mmCIF file of C-alpha atoms in Angstrom:
data_model
loop_
_atom_site.group_PDB
_atom_site.id
_atom_site.type_symbol
_atom_site.label_atom_id
_atom_site.label_comp_id
_atom_site.label_asym_id
_atom_site.label_seq_id
_atom_site.Cartn_x
_atom_site.Cartn_y
_atom_site.Cartn_z
ATOM 1 C CA MET A 1 0.000 0.000 0.000
ATOM 2 C CA LEU A 2 2.838 2.371 0.787
ATOM 3 C CA GLY A 3 4.304 1.437 -2.592
ATOM 4 C CA LEU A 4 1.009 2.301 -4.288
ATOM 5 C CA LEU A 5 1.370 5.777 -2.786
ATOM 6 C CA LEU A 6 5.120 6.358 -2.985
ATOM 7 C CA VAL A 7 6.109 4.696 -6.282
ATOM 8 C CA PRO A 8 3.802 6.912 -8.418
ATOM 9 C CA TYR A 9 5.044 9.884 -6.384
ATOM 10 C CA GLY A 10 8.636 8.981 -7.219
ATOM 11 C CA LEU A 11 7.770 8.539 -10.918
ATOM 12 C CA ILE A 12 6.215 12.010 -10.976
ATOM 13 C CA LEU A 13 9.338 13.465 -9.366
ATOM 14 C CA SER A 14 11.463 11.774 -12.060
ATOM 15 C CA ASN A 15 10.002 14.316 -14.525
ATOM 16 C CA GLN A 16 10.062 11.716 -17.315
ATOM 17 C CA PHE A 17 6.382 11.603 -18.199
ATOM 18 C CA SER A 18 3.763 13.732 -19.891
ATOM 19 C CA PRO A 19 1.176 15.659 -17.837
ATOM 20 C CA GLY A 20 -1.431 13.071 -18.862
ATOM 21 C CA ILE A 21 0.637 10.201 -17.453
ATOM 22 C CA ASP A 22 1.339 12.229 -14.321
ATOM 23 C CA LEU A 23 -2.414 12.660 -13.882
ATOM 24 C CA CYS A 24 -2.886 8.882 -14.018
ATOM 25 C CA LEU A 25 -0.094 8.523 -11.462
ATOM 26 C CA ALA A 26 -1.946 11.020 -9.230
ATOM 27 C CA ILE A 27 -5.015 8.761 -9.356
ATOM 28 C CA LEU A 28 -2.842 5.813 -8.288
ATOM 29 C CA MET A 29 -1.521 7.972 -5.445
ATOM 30 C CA GLY A 30 -5.125 8.595 -4.391
ATOM 31 C CA LEU A 31 -5.839 4.867 -4.355
ATOM 32 C CA GLY A 32 -2.605 4.370 -2.413
ATOM 33 C CA THR A 33 -3.556 7.086 0.059
ATOM 34 C CA ALA A 34 -6.866 5.346 0.753
ATOM 35 C CA GLY A 35 -5.166 1.938 0.911
ATOM 36 C CA VAL A 36 -2.575 3.143 3.413
ATOM 37 C CA GLY A 37 -5.331 4.725 5.482
ATOM 38 C CA MET A 38 -7.453 1.590 5.634
ATOM 39 C CA SER A 39 -4.915 -1.247 5.557
ATOM 40 C CA VAL A 40 -1.870 0.141 7.357
ATOM 41 C CA MET A 41 -2.488 3.303 9.383
ATOM 42 C CA HIS A 42 -5.858 2.141 10.704
ATOM 43 C CA ASP A 43 -4.580 -1.066 12.302
ATOM 44 C CA ALA A 44 -1.380 0.589 13.490
ATOM 45 C CA ASN A 45 -3.280 3.323 15.352
ATOM 46 C CA HIS A 46 -5.419 0.639 16.977
ATOM 47 C CA GLY A 47 -2.257 -1.177 18.077
ATOM 48 C CA SER A 48 -3.186 -4.233 16.016
ATOM 49 C CA PHE A 49 -0.748 -3.912 13.112
ATOM 50 C CA SER A 50 1.972 -5.670 15.126
ATOM 51 C CA SER A 51 2.509 -7.186 18.562
ATOM 52 C CA ILE A 52 5.562 -4.910 18.871
ATOM 53 C CA PRO A 53 4.550 -1.425 20.133
ATOM 54 C CA TRP A 54 7.241 0.548 18.288
ATOM 55 C CA VAL A 55 6.241 -1.054 14.992
ATOM 56 C CA ASN A 56 2.673 0.152 15.532
ATOM 57 C CA THR A 57 3.980 3.627 16.380
ATOM 58 C CA PHE A 58 6.170 3.697 13.275
ATOM 59 C CA PHE A 59 3.441 2.623 10.856
ATOM 60 C CA SER A 60 0.775 4.785 12.505
ATOM 61 C CA SER A 61 2.980 7.722 11.521
ATOM 62 C CA CYS A 62 2.266 7.073 7.845
ATOM 63 C CA LEU A 63 -0.888 9.115 8.510
ATOM 64 C CA TYR A 64 1.367 12.162 8.229
ATOM 65 C CA LEU A 65 1.988 11.155 4.586
ATOM 66 C CA LEU A 66 -1.758 11.503 4.039
ATOM 67 C CA GLY A 67 -1.880 14.983 5.549
ATOM 68 C CA GLY A 68 -3.484 13.839 8.820
ATOM 69 C CA ASN A 69 -2.458 13.882 12.469
ATOM 70 C CA VAL A 70 -2.009 10.743 14.590
ATOM 71 C CA LEU A 71 -3.212 12.133 17.922
ATOM 72 C CA ASN A 72 -6.282 13.760 16.406
ATOM 73 C CA TRP A 73 -7.126 10.505 14.615
ATOM 74 C CA LYS A 74 -6.829 8.489 17.824
ATOM 75 C CA VAL A 75 -9.099 10.921 19.687
ATOM 76 C CA GLN A 76 -11.708 11.208 16.961
ATOM 77 C CA HIS A 77 -11.660 7.568 15.858
ATOM 78 C CA ASN A 78 -10.383 5.321 18.655
ATOM 79 C CA THR A 79 -11.893 7.226 21.587
ATOM 80 C CA LEU A 80 -15.030 8.970 20.329
ATOM 81 C CA HIS A 81 -16.141 6.838 17.385
ATOM 82 C CA HIS A 82 -15.350 3.417 18.836
ATOM 83 C CA THR A 83 -16.724 4.203 22.295
ATOM 84 C CA TYR A 84 -19.801 6.282 21.394
ATOM 85 C CA THR A 85 -20.624 4.785 17.998
ATOM 86 C CA ASN A 86 -23.475 6.534 16.142
ATOM 87 C CA ILE A 87 -24.308 8.801 19.103
ATOM 88 C CA HIS A 88 -25.091 12.317 17.960
ATOM 89 C CA ASP A 89 -22.749 15.141 18.935
ATOM 90 C CA VAL A 90 -20.089 12.722 20.241
ATOM 91 C CA ASP A 91 -19.339 10.442 17.280
ATOM 92 C CA GLU A 92 -17.834 12.927 14.832
ATOM 93 C CA ASP A 93 -18.155 10.477 11.933
ATOM 94 C CA ILE A 94 -21.891 11.198 11.680
ATOM 95 C CA THR A 95 -22.251 14.623 13.293
ATOM 96 C CA GLY A 96 -22.021 18.151 11.910
ATOM 97 C CA LYS A 97 -21.027 17.386 8.319
ATOM 98 C CA PHE A 98 -21.056 20.183 5.726
ATOM 99 C CA LEU A 99 -24.359 20.079 3.760
ATOM 100 C CA LEU A 100 -24.927 16.481 4.935
ATOM 101 C CA ARG A 101 -27.386 15.110 7.484
ATOM 102 C CA LEU A 102 -25.971 11.753 8.583
ATOM 103 C CA SER A 103 -27.360 11.938 12.119
ATOM 104 C CA GLN A 104 -30.976 12.122 13.209
ATOM 105 C CA GLY A 105 -29.873 14.686 15.789
ATOM 106 C CA ASP A 106 -28.598 17.170 13.186
ATOM 107 C CA ARG A 107 -30.931 19.930 12.060
ATOM 108 C CA ARG A 108 -32.689 19.198 8.783
ATOM 109 C CA TRP A 109 -32.414 21.729 5.959
ATOM 110 C CA LYS A 110 -34.315 21.777 2.653
ATOM 111 C CA ILE A 111 -31.152 21.002 0.706
ATOM 112 C CA HIS A 112 -30.806 17.694 2.572
ATOM 113 C CA ARG A 113 -33.615 16.193 0.509
ATOM 114 C CA TYR A 114 -31.112 16.097 -2.357
ATOM 115 C CA GLN A 115 -28.160 14.823 -0.354
ATOM 116 C CA HIS A 116 -28.330 11.352 -1.886
ATOM 117 C CA ILE A 117 -27.479 13.066 -5.192
ATOM 118 C CA TYR A 118 -24.559 15.245 -4.109
ATOM 119 C CA ALA A 119 -23.220 13.325 -1.076
ATOM 120 C CA PHE A 120 -20.526 11.426 -2.960
ATOM 121 C CA MET A 121 -19.095 14.650 -4.369
ATOM 122 C CA LEU A 122 -18.665 15.863 -0.782
ATOM 123 C CA TYR A 123 -17.182 12.516 0.274
ATOM 124 C CA GLY A 124 -14.354 13.228 -2.150
ATOM 125 C CA LEU A 125 -13.399 16.258 -0.040
ATOM 126 C CA MET A 126 -12.677 14.183 3.083
ATOM 127 C CA THR A 127 -8.879 14.201 2.961
ATOM 128 C CA PHE A 128 -8.789 17.819 1.733
ATOM 129 C CA SER A 129 -10.278 18.786 5.096
ATOM 130 C CA PHE A 130 -7.461 17.149 7.100
ATOM 131 C CA PHE A 131 -5.279 20.229 6.856
ATOM 132 C CA VAL A 132 -7.796 22.601 8.476
ATOM 133 C CA LYS A 133 -9.821 20.072 10.464
ATOM 134 C CA ASP A 134 -6.899 18.933 12.618
ATOM 135 C CA PHE A 135 -6.272 22.483 13.856
ATOM 136 C CA ARG A 136 -9.978 23.030 14.458
ATOM 137 C CA SER A 137 -10.280 19.732 16.319
ATOM 138 C CA ALA A 138 -7.255 20.490 18.509
ATOM 139 C CA TYR A 139 -8.871 23.795 19.500
ATOM 140 C CA LYS A 140 -12.184 22.058 20.127
ATOM 141 C CA TYR A 141 -10.703 19.356 22.355
ATOM 142 C CA ASN A 142 -8.892 22.016 24.383
ATOM 143 C CA HIS A 143 -11.888 24.314 24.882
ATOM 144 C CA SER A 144 -15.098 22.270 24.680
ATOM 145 C CA GLY A 145 -17.094 20.191 27.136
ATOM 146 C CA ASN A 146 -15.569 17.087 25.575
ATOM 147 C CA GLN A 147 -12.623 17.532 27.920
ATOM 148 C CA LYS A 148 -14.368 14.971 30.122
ATOM 149 C CA LEU A 149 -14.055 12.469 27.266
ATOM 150 C CA VAL A 150 -10.653 13.302 25.801
ATOM 151 C CA LYS A 151 -7.401 14.805 27.010
ATOM 152 C CA PRO A 152 -6.499 18.276 25.688
ATOM 153 C CA PHE A 153 -3.600 18.721 23.274
ATOM 154 C CA THR A 154 -0.329 19.639 24.992
ATOM 155 C CA ARG A 155 2.170 22.176 23.629
ATOM 156 C CA ARG A 156 4.247 19.287 22.331
ATOM 157 C CA ASN A 157 1.179 17.886 20.544
ATOM 158 C CA ILE A 158 0.509 21.279 18.943
ATOM 159 C CA LEU A 159 4.163 21.536 17.854
ATOM 160 C CA THR A 160 3.937 18.059 16.274
ATOM 161 C CA LEU A 161 0.731 19.098 14.532
ATOM 162 C CA ILE A 162 2.282 22.242 13.030
ATOM 163 C CA THR A 163 5.572 20.535 12.076
ATOM 164 C CA SER A 164 3.843 17.589 10.398
ATOM 165 C CA LYS A 165 1.647 19.914 8.321
ATOM 166 C CA LEU A 166 4.685 21.884 7.144
ATOM 167 C CA LEU A 167 6.464 18.643 6.196
ATOM 168 C CA TYR A 168 3.356 17.490 4.306
ATOM 169 C CA VAL A 169 3.346 20.729 2.297
ATOM 170 C CA LEU A 170 7.019 20.117 1.491
ATOM 171 C CA PHE A 171 6.268 16.512 0.454
ATOM 172 C CA ILE A 172 3.135 17.097 -1.606
ATOM 173 C CA ALA A 173 3.686 20.577 -3.063
ATOM 174 C CA VAL A 174 7.158 22.089 -2.720
ATOM 175 C CA LEU A 175 9.186 19.102 -3.985
ATOM 176 C CA PRO A 176 7.001 18.311 -7.051
ATOM 177 C CA LEU A 177 6.974 21.979 -8.097
ATOM 178 C CA ALA A 178 10.711 22.379 -7.465
ATOM 179 C CA VAL A 179 12.067 19.325 -9.312
ATOM 180 C CA THR A 180 9.575 18.865 -12.178
ATOM 181 C CA ASP A 181 8.329 20.938 -15.123
ATOM 182 C CA LEU A 182 4.764 20.875 -13.838
ATOM 183 C CA THR A 183 3.012 24.226 -13.803
ATOM 184 C CA PHE A 184 1.139 25.247 -10.696
ATOM 185 C CA GLY A 185 -2.152 24.599 -12.485
ATOM 186 C CA GLN A 186 -1.091 21.084 -13.496
ATOM 187 C CA TRP A 187 0.100 20.355 -9.967
ATOM 188 C CA LEU A 188 -3.135 21.704 -8.488
ATOM 189 C CA LEU A 189 -5.236 19.501 -10.784
ATOM 190 C CA GLY A 190 -3.211 16.425 -9.844
ATOM 191 C CA PHE A 191 -3.365 17.288 -6.156
ATOM 192 C CA ALA A 192 -7.155 17.723 -6.359
ATOM 193 C CA ILE A 193 -7.688 14.451 -8.241
ATOM 194 C CA MET A 194 -5.416 12.525 -5.860
ATOM 195 C CA HIS A 195 -7.278 13.761 -2.779
ATOM 196 C CA PHE A 196 -10.716 13.400 -4.359
ATOM 197 C CA THR A 197 -9.958 9.767 -5.232
ATOM 198 C CA ALA A 198 -8.723 9.060 -1.707
ATOM 199 C CA GLY A 199 -11.596 10.876 -0.006
ATOM 200 C CA LEU A 200 -14.268 9.200 -2.121
ATOM 201 C CA VAL A 201 -12.929 5.704 -1.396
ATOM 202 C CA LEU A 202 -12.356 6.298 2.336
ATOM 203 C CA SER A 203 -15.673 8.040 3.005
ATOM 204 C CA THR A 204 -17.754 5.533 1.069
ATOM 205 C CA ILE A 205 -16.237 2.541 2.885
ATOM 206 C CA PHE A 206 -16.689 4.140 6.313
ATOM 207 C CA GLN A 207 -20.290 5.191 5.602
ATOM 208 C CA LEU A 208 -21.262 1.631 4.639
ATOM 209 C CA ALA A 209 -20.500 0.585 8.207
ATOM 210 C CA HIS A 210 -22.755 2.950 10.148
ATOM 211 C CA VAL A 211 -25.087 4.970 7.905
ATOM 212 C CA VAL A 212 -27.068 2.108 6.421
ATOM 213 C CA GLU A 213 -30.455 0.581 7.068
ATOM 214 C CA GLY A 214 -30.460 -1.434 10.282
ATOM 215 C CA ALA A 215 -27.651 0.541 11.939
ATOM 216 C CA CYS A 216 -29.265 2.358 14.869
ATOM 217 C CA GLN A 217 -28.501 5.835 16.180
ATOM 218 C CA PRO A 218 -29.350 5.555 19.905
ATOM 219 C CA GLU A 219 -30.396 8.722 21.732
ATOM 220 C CA PRO A 220 -29.051 9.222 25.276
ATOM 221 C CA ASP A 221 -31.571 10.155 27.958
ATOM 222 C CA GLU A 222 -31.579 13.485 29.828
ATOM 223 C CA SER A 223 -28.712 12.329 32.032
ATOM 224 C CA GLY A 224 -26.632 11.342 28.987
ATOM 225 C CA CYS A 225 -26.984 7.584 29.452
ATOM 226 C CA VAL A 226 -27.459 4.943 26.775
ATOM 227 C CA TYR A 227 -28.881 1.835 28.414
ATOM 228 C CA ASN A 228 -26.936 -0.931 26.741
ATOM 229 C CA THR A 229 -23.630 -2.661 27.259
ATOM 230 C CA TRP A 230 -20.809 -1.447 25.039
ATOM 231 C CA ALA A 231 -20.494 -4.669 23.015
ATOM 232 C CA ILE A 232 -24.232 -4.940 22.297
ATOM 233 C CA HIS A 233 -24.245 -1.231 21.395
ATOM 234 C CA GLN A 234 -21.645 -2.020 18.706
ATOM 235 C CA MET A 235 -23.888 -4.757 17.306
ATOM 236 C CA TYR A 236 -26.845 -2.374 17.028
ATOM 237 C CA THR A 237 -24.889 0.465 15.416
ATOM 238 C CA THR A 238 -22.523 -1.318 13.011
ATOM 239 C CA ALA A 239 -22.917 -3.274 9.786
ATOM 240 C CA ASN A 240 -20.855 -5.618 7.621
ATOM 241 C CA PHE A 241 -21.016 -6.066 3.875
ATOM 242 C CA SER A 242 -19.848 -8.927 1.709
ATOM 243 C CA CYS A 243 -17.380 -8.163 -1.081
ATOM 244 C CA PRO A 244 -14.720 -9.917 -3.208
ATOM 245 C CA ALA A 245 -11.582 -11.011 -1.358
ATOM 246 C CA LEU A 246 -9.355 -8.587 -3.306
ATOM 247 C CA LEU A 247 -11.511 -5.608 -2.300
ATOM 248 C CA SER A 248 -11.585 -6.867 1.294
ATOM 249 C CA TRP A 249 -7.765 -6.967 1.231
ATOM 250 C CA TYR A 250 -7.531 -3.466 -0.218
ATOM 251 C CA ILE A 251 -9.868 -1.920 2.388
ATOM 252 C CA GLY A 252 -8.099 -3.595 5.301
ATOM 253 C CA GLY A 253 -10.924 -5.931 6.264
ATOM 254 C CA LEU A 254 -13.338 -3.057 6.867
ATOM 255 C CA ASP A 255 -16.102 -5.085 5.265
ATOM 256 C CA PHE A 256 -16.075 -6.867 8.667
ATOM 257 C CA GLN A 257 -16.885 -3.746 10.679
ATOM 258 C CA VAL A 258 -18.868 -5.634 13.334
ATOM 259 C CA GLU A 259 -15.835 -7.732 14.197
ATOM 260 C CA HIS A 260 -13.587 -4.682 14.042
ATOM 261 C CA HIS A 261 -15.763 -2.759 16.486
ATOM 262 C CA LEU A 262 -15.924 -5.686 18.883
ATOM 263 C CA PHE A 263 -12.200 -6.487 18.630
ATOM 264 C CA PRO A 264 -10.368 -3.311 17.505
ATOM 265 C CA ASN A 265 -7.104 -4.591 19.008
ATOM 266 C CA ILE A 266 -7.062 -7.711 16.824
ATOM 267 C CA SER A 267 -5.482 -7.559 13.362
ATOM 268 C CA HIS A 268 -7.994 -7.322 10.526
ATOM 269 C CA ILE A 269 -6.555 -10.470 8.898
ATOM 270 C CA HIS A 270 -8.480 -12.512 11.516
ATOM 271 C CA TYR A 271 -11.913 -10.907 10.985
ATOM 272 C CA ARG A 272 -13.024 -13.372 8.298
ATOM 273 C CA ALA A 273 -12.421 -16.289 10.697
ATOM 274 C CA LEU A 274 -14.086 -14.448 13.593
ATOM 275 C CA SER A 275 -17.176 -13.511 11.589
ATOM 276 C CA PRO A 276 -19.113 -16.840 11.713
ATOM 277 C CA ILE A 277 -18.385 -17.158 15.452
ATOM 278 C CA VAL A 278 -19.726 -13.662 16.141
ATOM 279 C CA GLN A 279 -22.773 -14.231 13.933
ATOM 280 C CA GLN A 280 -23.603 -17.575 15.580
ATOM 281 C CA THR A 281 -23.247 -16.074 19.070
ATOM 282 C CA ALA A 282 -25.406 -13.094 18.139
ATOM 283 C CA GLU A 283 -28.155 -15.368 16.797
ATOM 284 C CA GLU A 284 -27.921 -17.516 19.925
ATOM 285 C CA TYR A 285 -28.665 -14.518 22.168
ATOM 286 C CA GLY A 286 -31.127 -12.736 19.875
ATOM 287 C CA ILE A 287 -28.782 -9.844 19.085
ATOM 288 C CA PRO A 288 -28.833 -8.369 15.567
ATOM 289 C CA TYR A 289 -25.973 -9.137 13.190
ATOM 290 C CA ASN A 290 -26.289 -6.625 10.378
ATOM 291 C CA ASN A 291 -24.670 -7.950 7.210
ATOM 292 C CA LYS A 292 -25.396 -6.723 3.696
ATOM 293 C CA PRO A 293 -25.059 -9.559 1.156
ATOM 294 C CA SER A 294 -22.962 -7.511 -1.300
ATOM 295 C CA PHE A 295 -21.132 -4.214 -1.738
ATOM 296 C CA GLN A 296 -23.817 -3.073 -4.173
ATOM 297 C CA GLN A 297 -26.598 -3.753 -1.646
ATOM 298 C CA ALA A 298 -24.651 -1.970 1.086
ATOM 299 C CA LEU A 299 -24.201 1.039 -1.208
ATOM 300 C CA SER A 300 -27.897 1.004 -2.074
ATOM 301 C CA SER A 301 -28.775 0.797 1.638
ATOM 302 C CA HIS A 302 -26.570 3.817 2.353
ATOM 303 C CA ILE A 303 -28.268 5.819 -0.407
ATOM 304 C CA ASN A 304 -31.652 4.864 1.055
ATOM 305 C CA MET A 305 -30.494 6.132 4.456
ATOM 306 C CA LEU A 306 -29.354 9.415 2.893
ATOM 307 C CA LYS A 307 -32.834 9.778 1.413
ATOM 308 C CA THR A 308 -34.511 8.936 4.731
ATOM 309 C CA LEU A 309 -32.364 11.345 6.736
ATOM 310 C CA GLY A 310 -32.952 14.061 4.142
ATOM 311 C CA GLN A 311 -36.737 13.781 4.064
#
């Protein structure tokens, strides 16, 4: 996956190809960006890429190559999303999205009735937002009521955030413009296509896990309590989808989201073997096991949910 990102990058820097070929290489970089995010960085930040802690730390840092920030990811994904899955105003994966209503708790606007039409265009902007979002999130975690849920960013964390963003600009913009014949316009087009490809793939895969028919969005009571155990809550709010083995490999086993949410510290290569055990146990105790029979049906279910939430 890192090769799928870095080899096309190196070929672009070689300055041996036409702008058209470079554009194709930018698309490959986008696919590599998404692949690294799902298959490498994701497990590493969960501590399940390796049994050796420093290996996890090393490979979790590849998020910086994608323009993201490790600490912000761990707060937003590991702490908030995995603990408070599909709960409005806490799980940032479904709350407060630009022009999108993915949560029943978000205010409904007239434009949301068309969100099933334009949503995927916005999904392509996901990784673009990393650059600004990480700074905004750091400020939010340091000044909002969520301090009870997450630790504030320290000065060292802020320094790492700023330094990593500057290095990303050097990696993705300064070097290509300095050592190749690309014009700024050509670079900007390639940069946009690379990030749109990555954002579209990443967002679509993540949405198929939680914003589909059958995935609940529990509402806490007045005291902020959700009356369910954590594991059963994951079963009610998460969904799997079946897909070809090659696609499952590429997306880091995220077609087995139920197993991932129950066992985030176990490598994704074991999810396929865990799946029938989890399903059998769920059926034994009358707990839902939400599994879409195919990628196409999962995608259709997500579109139906976009329509429902936009009505």
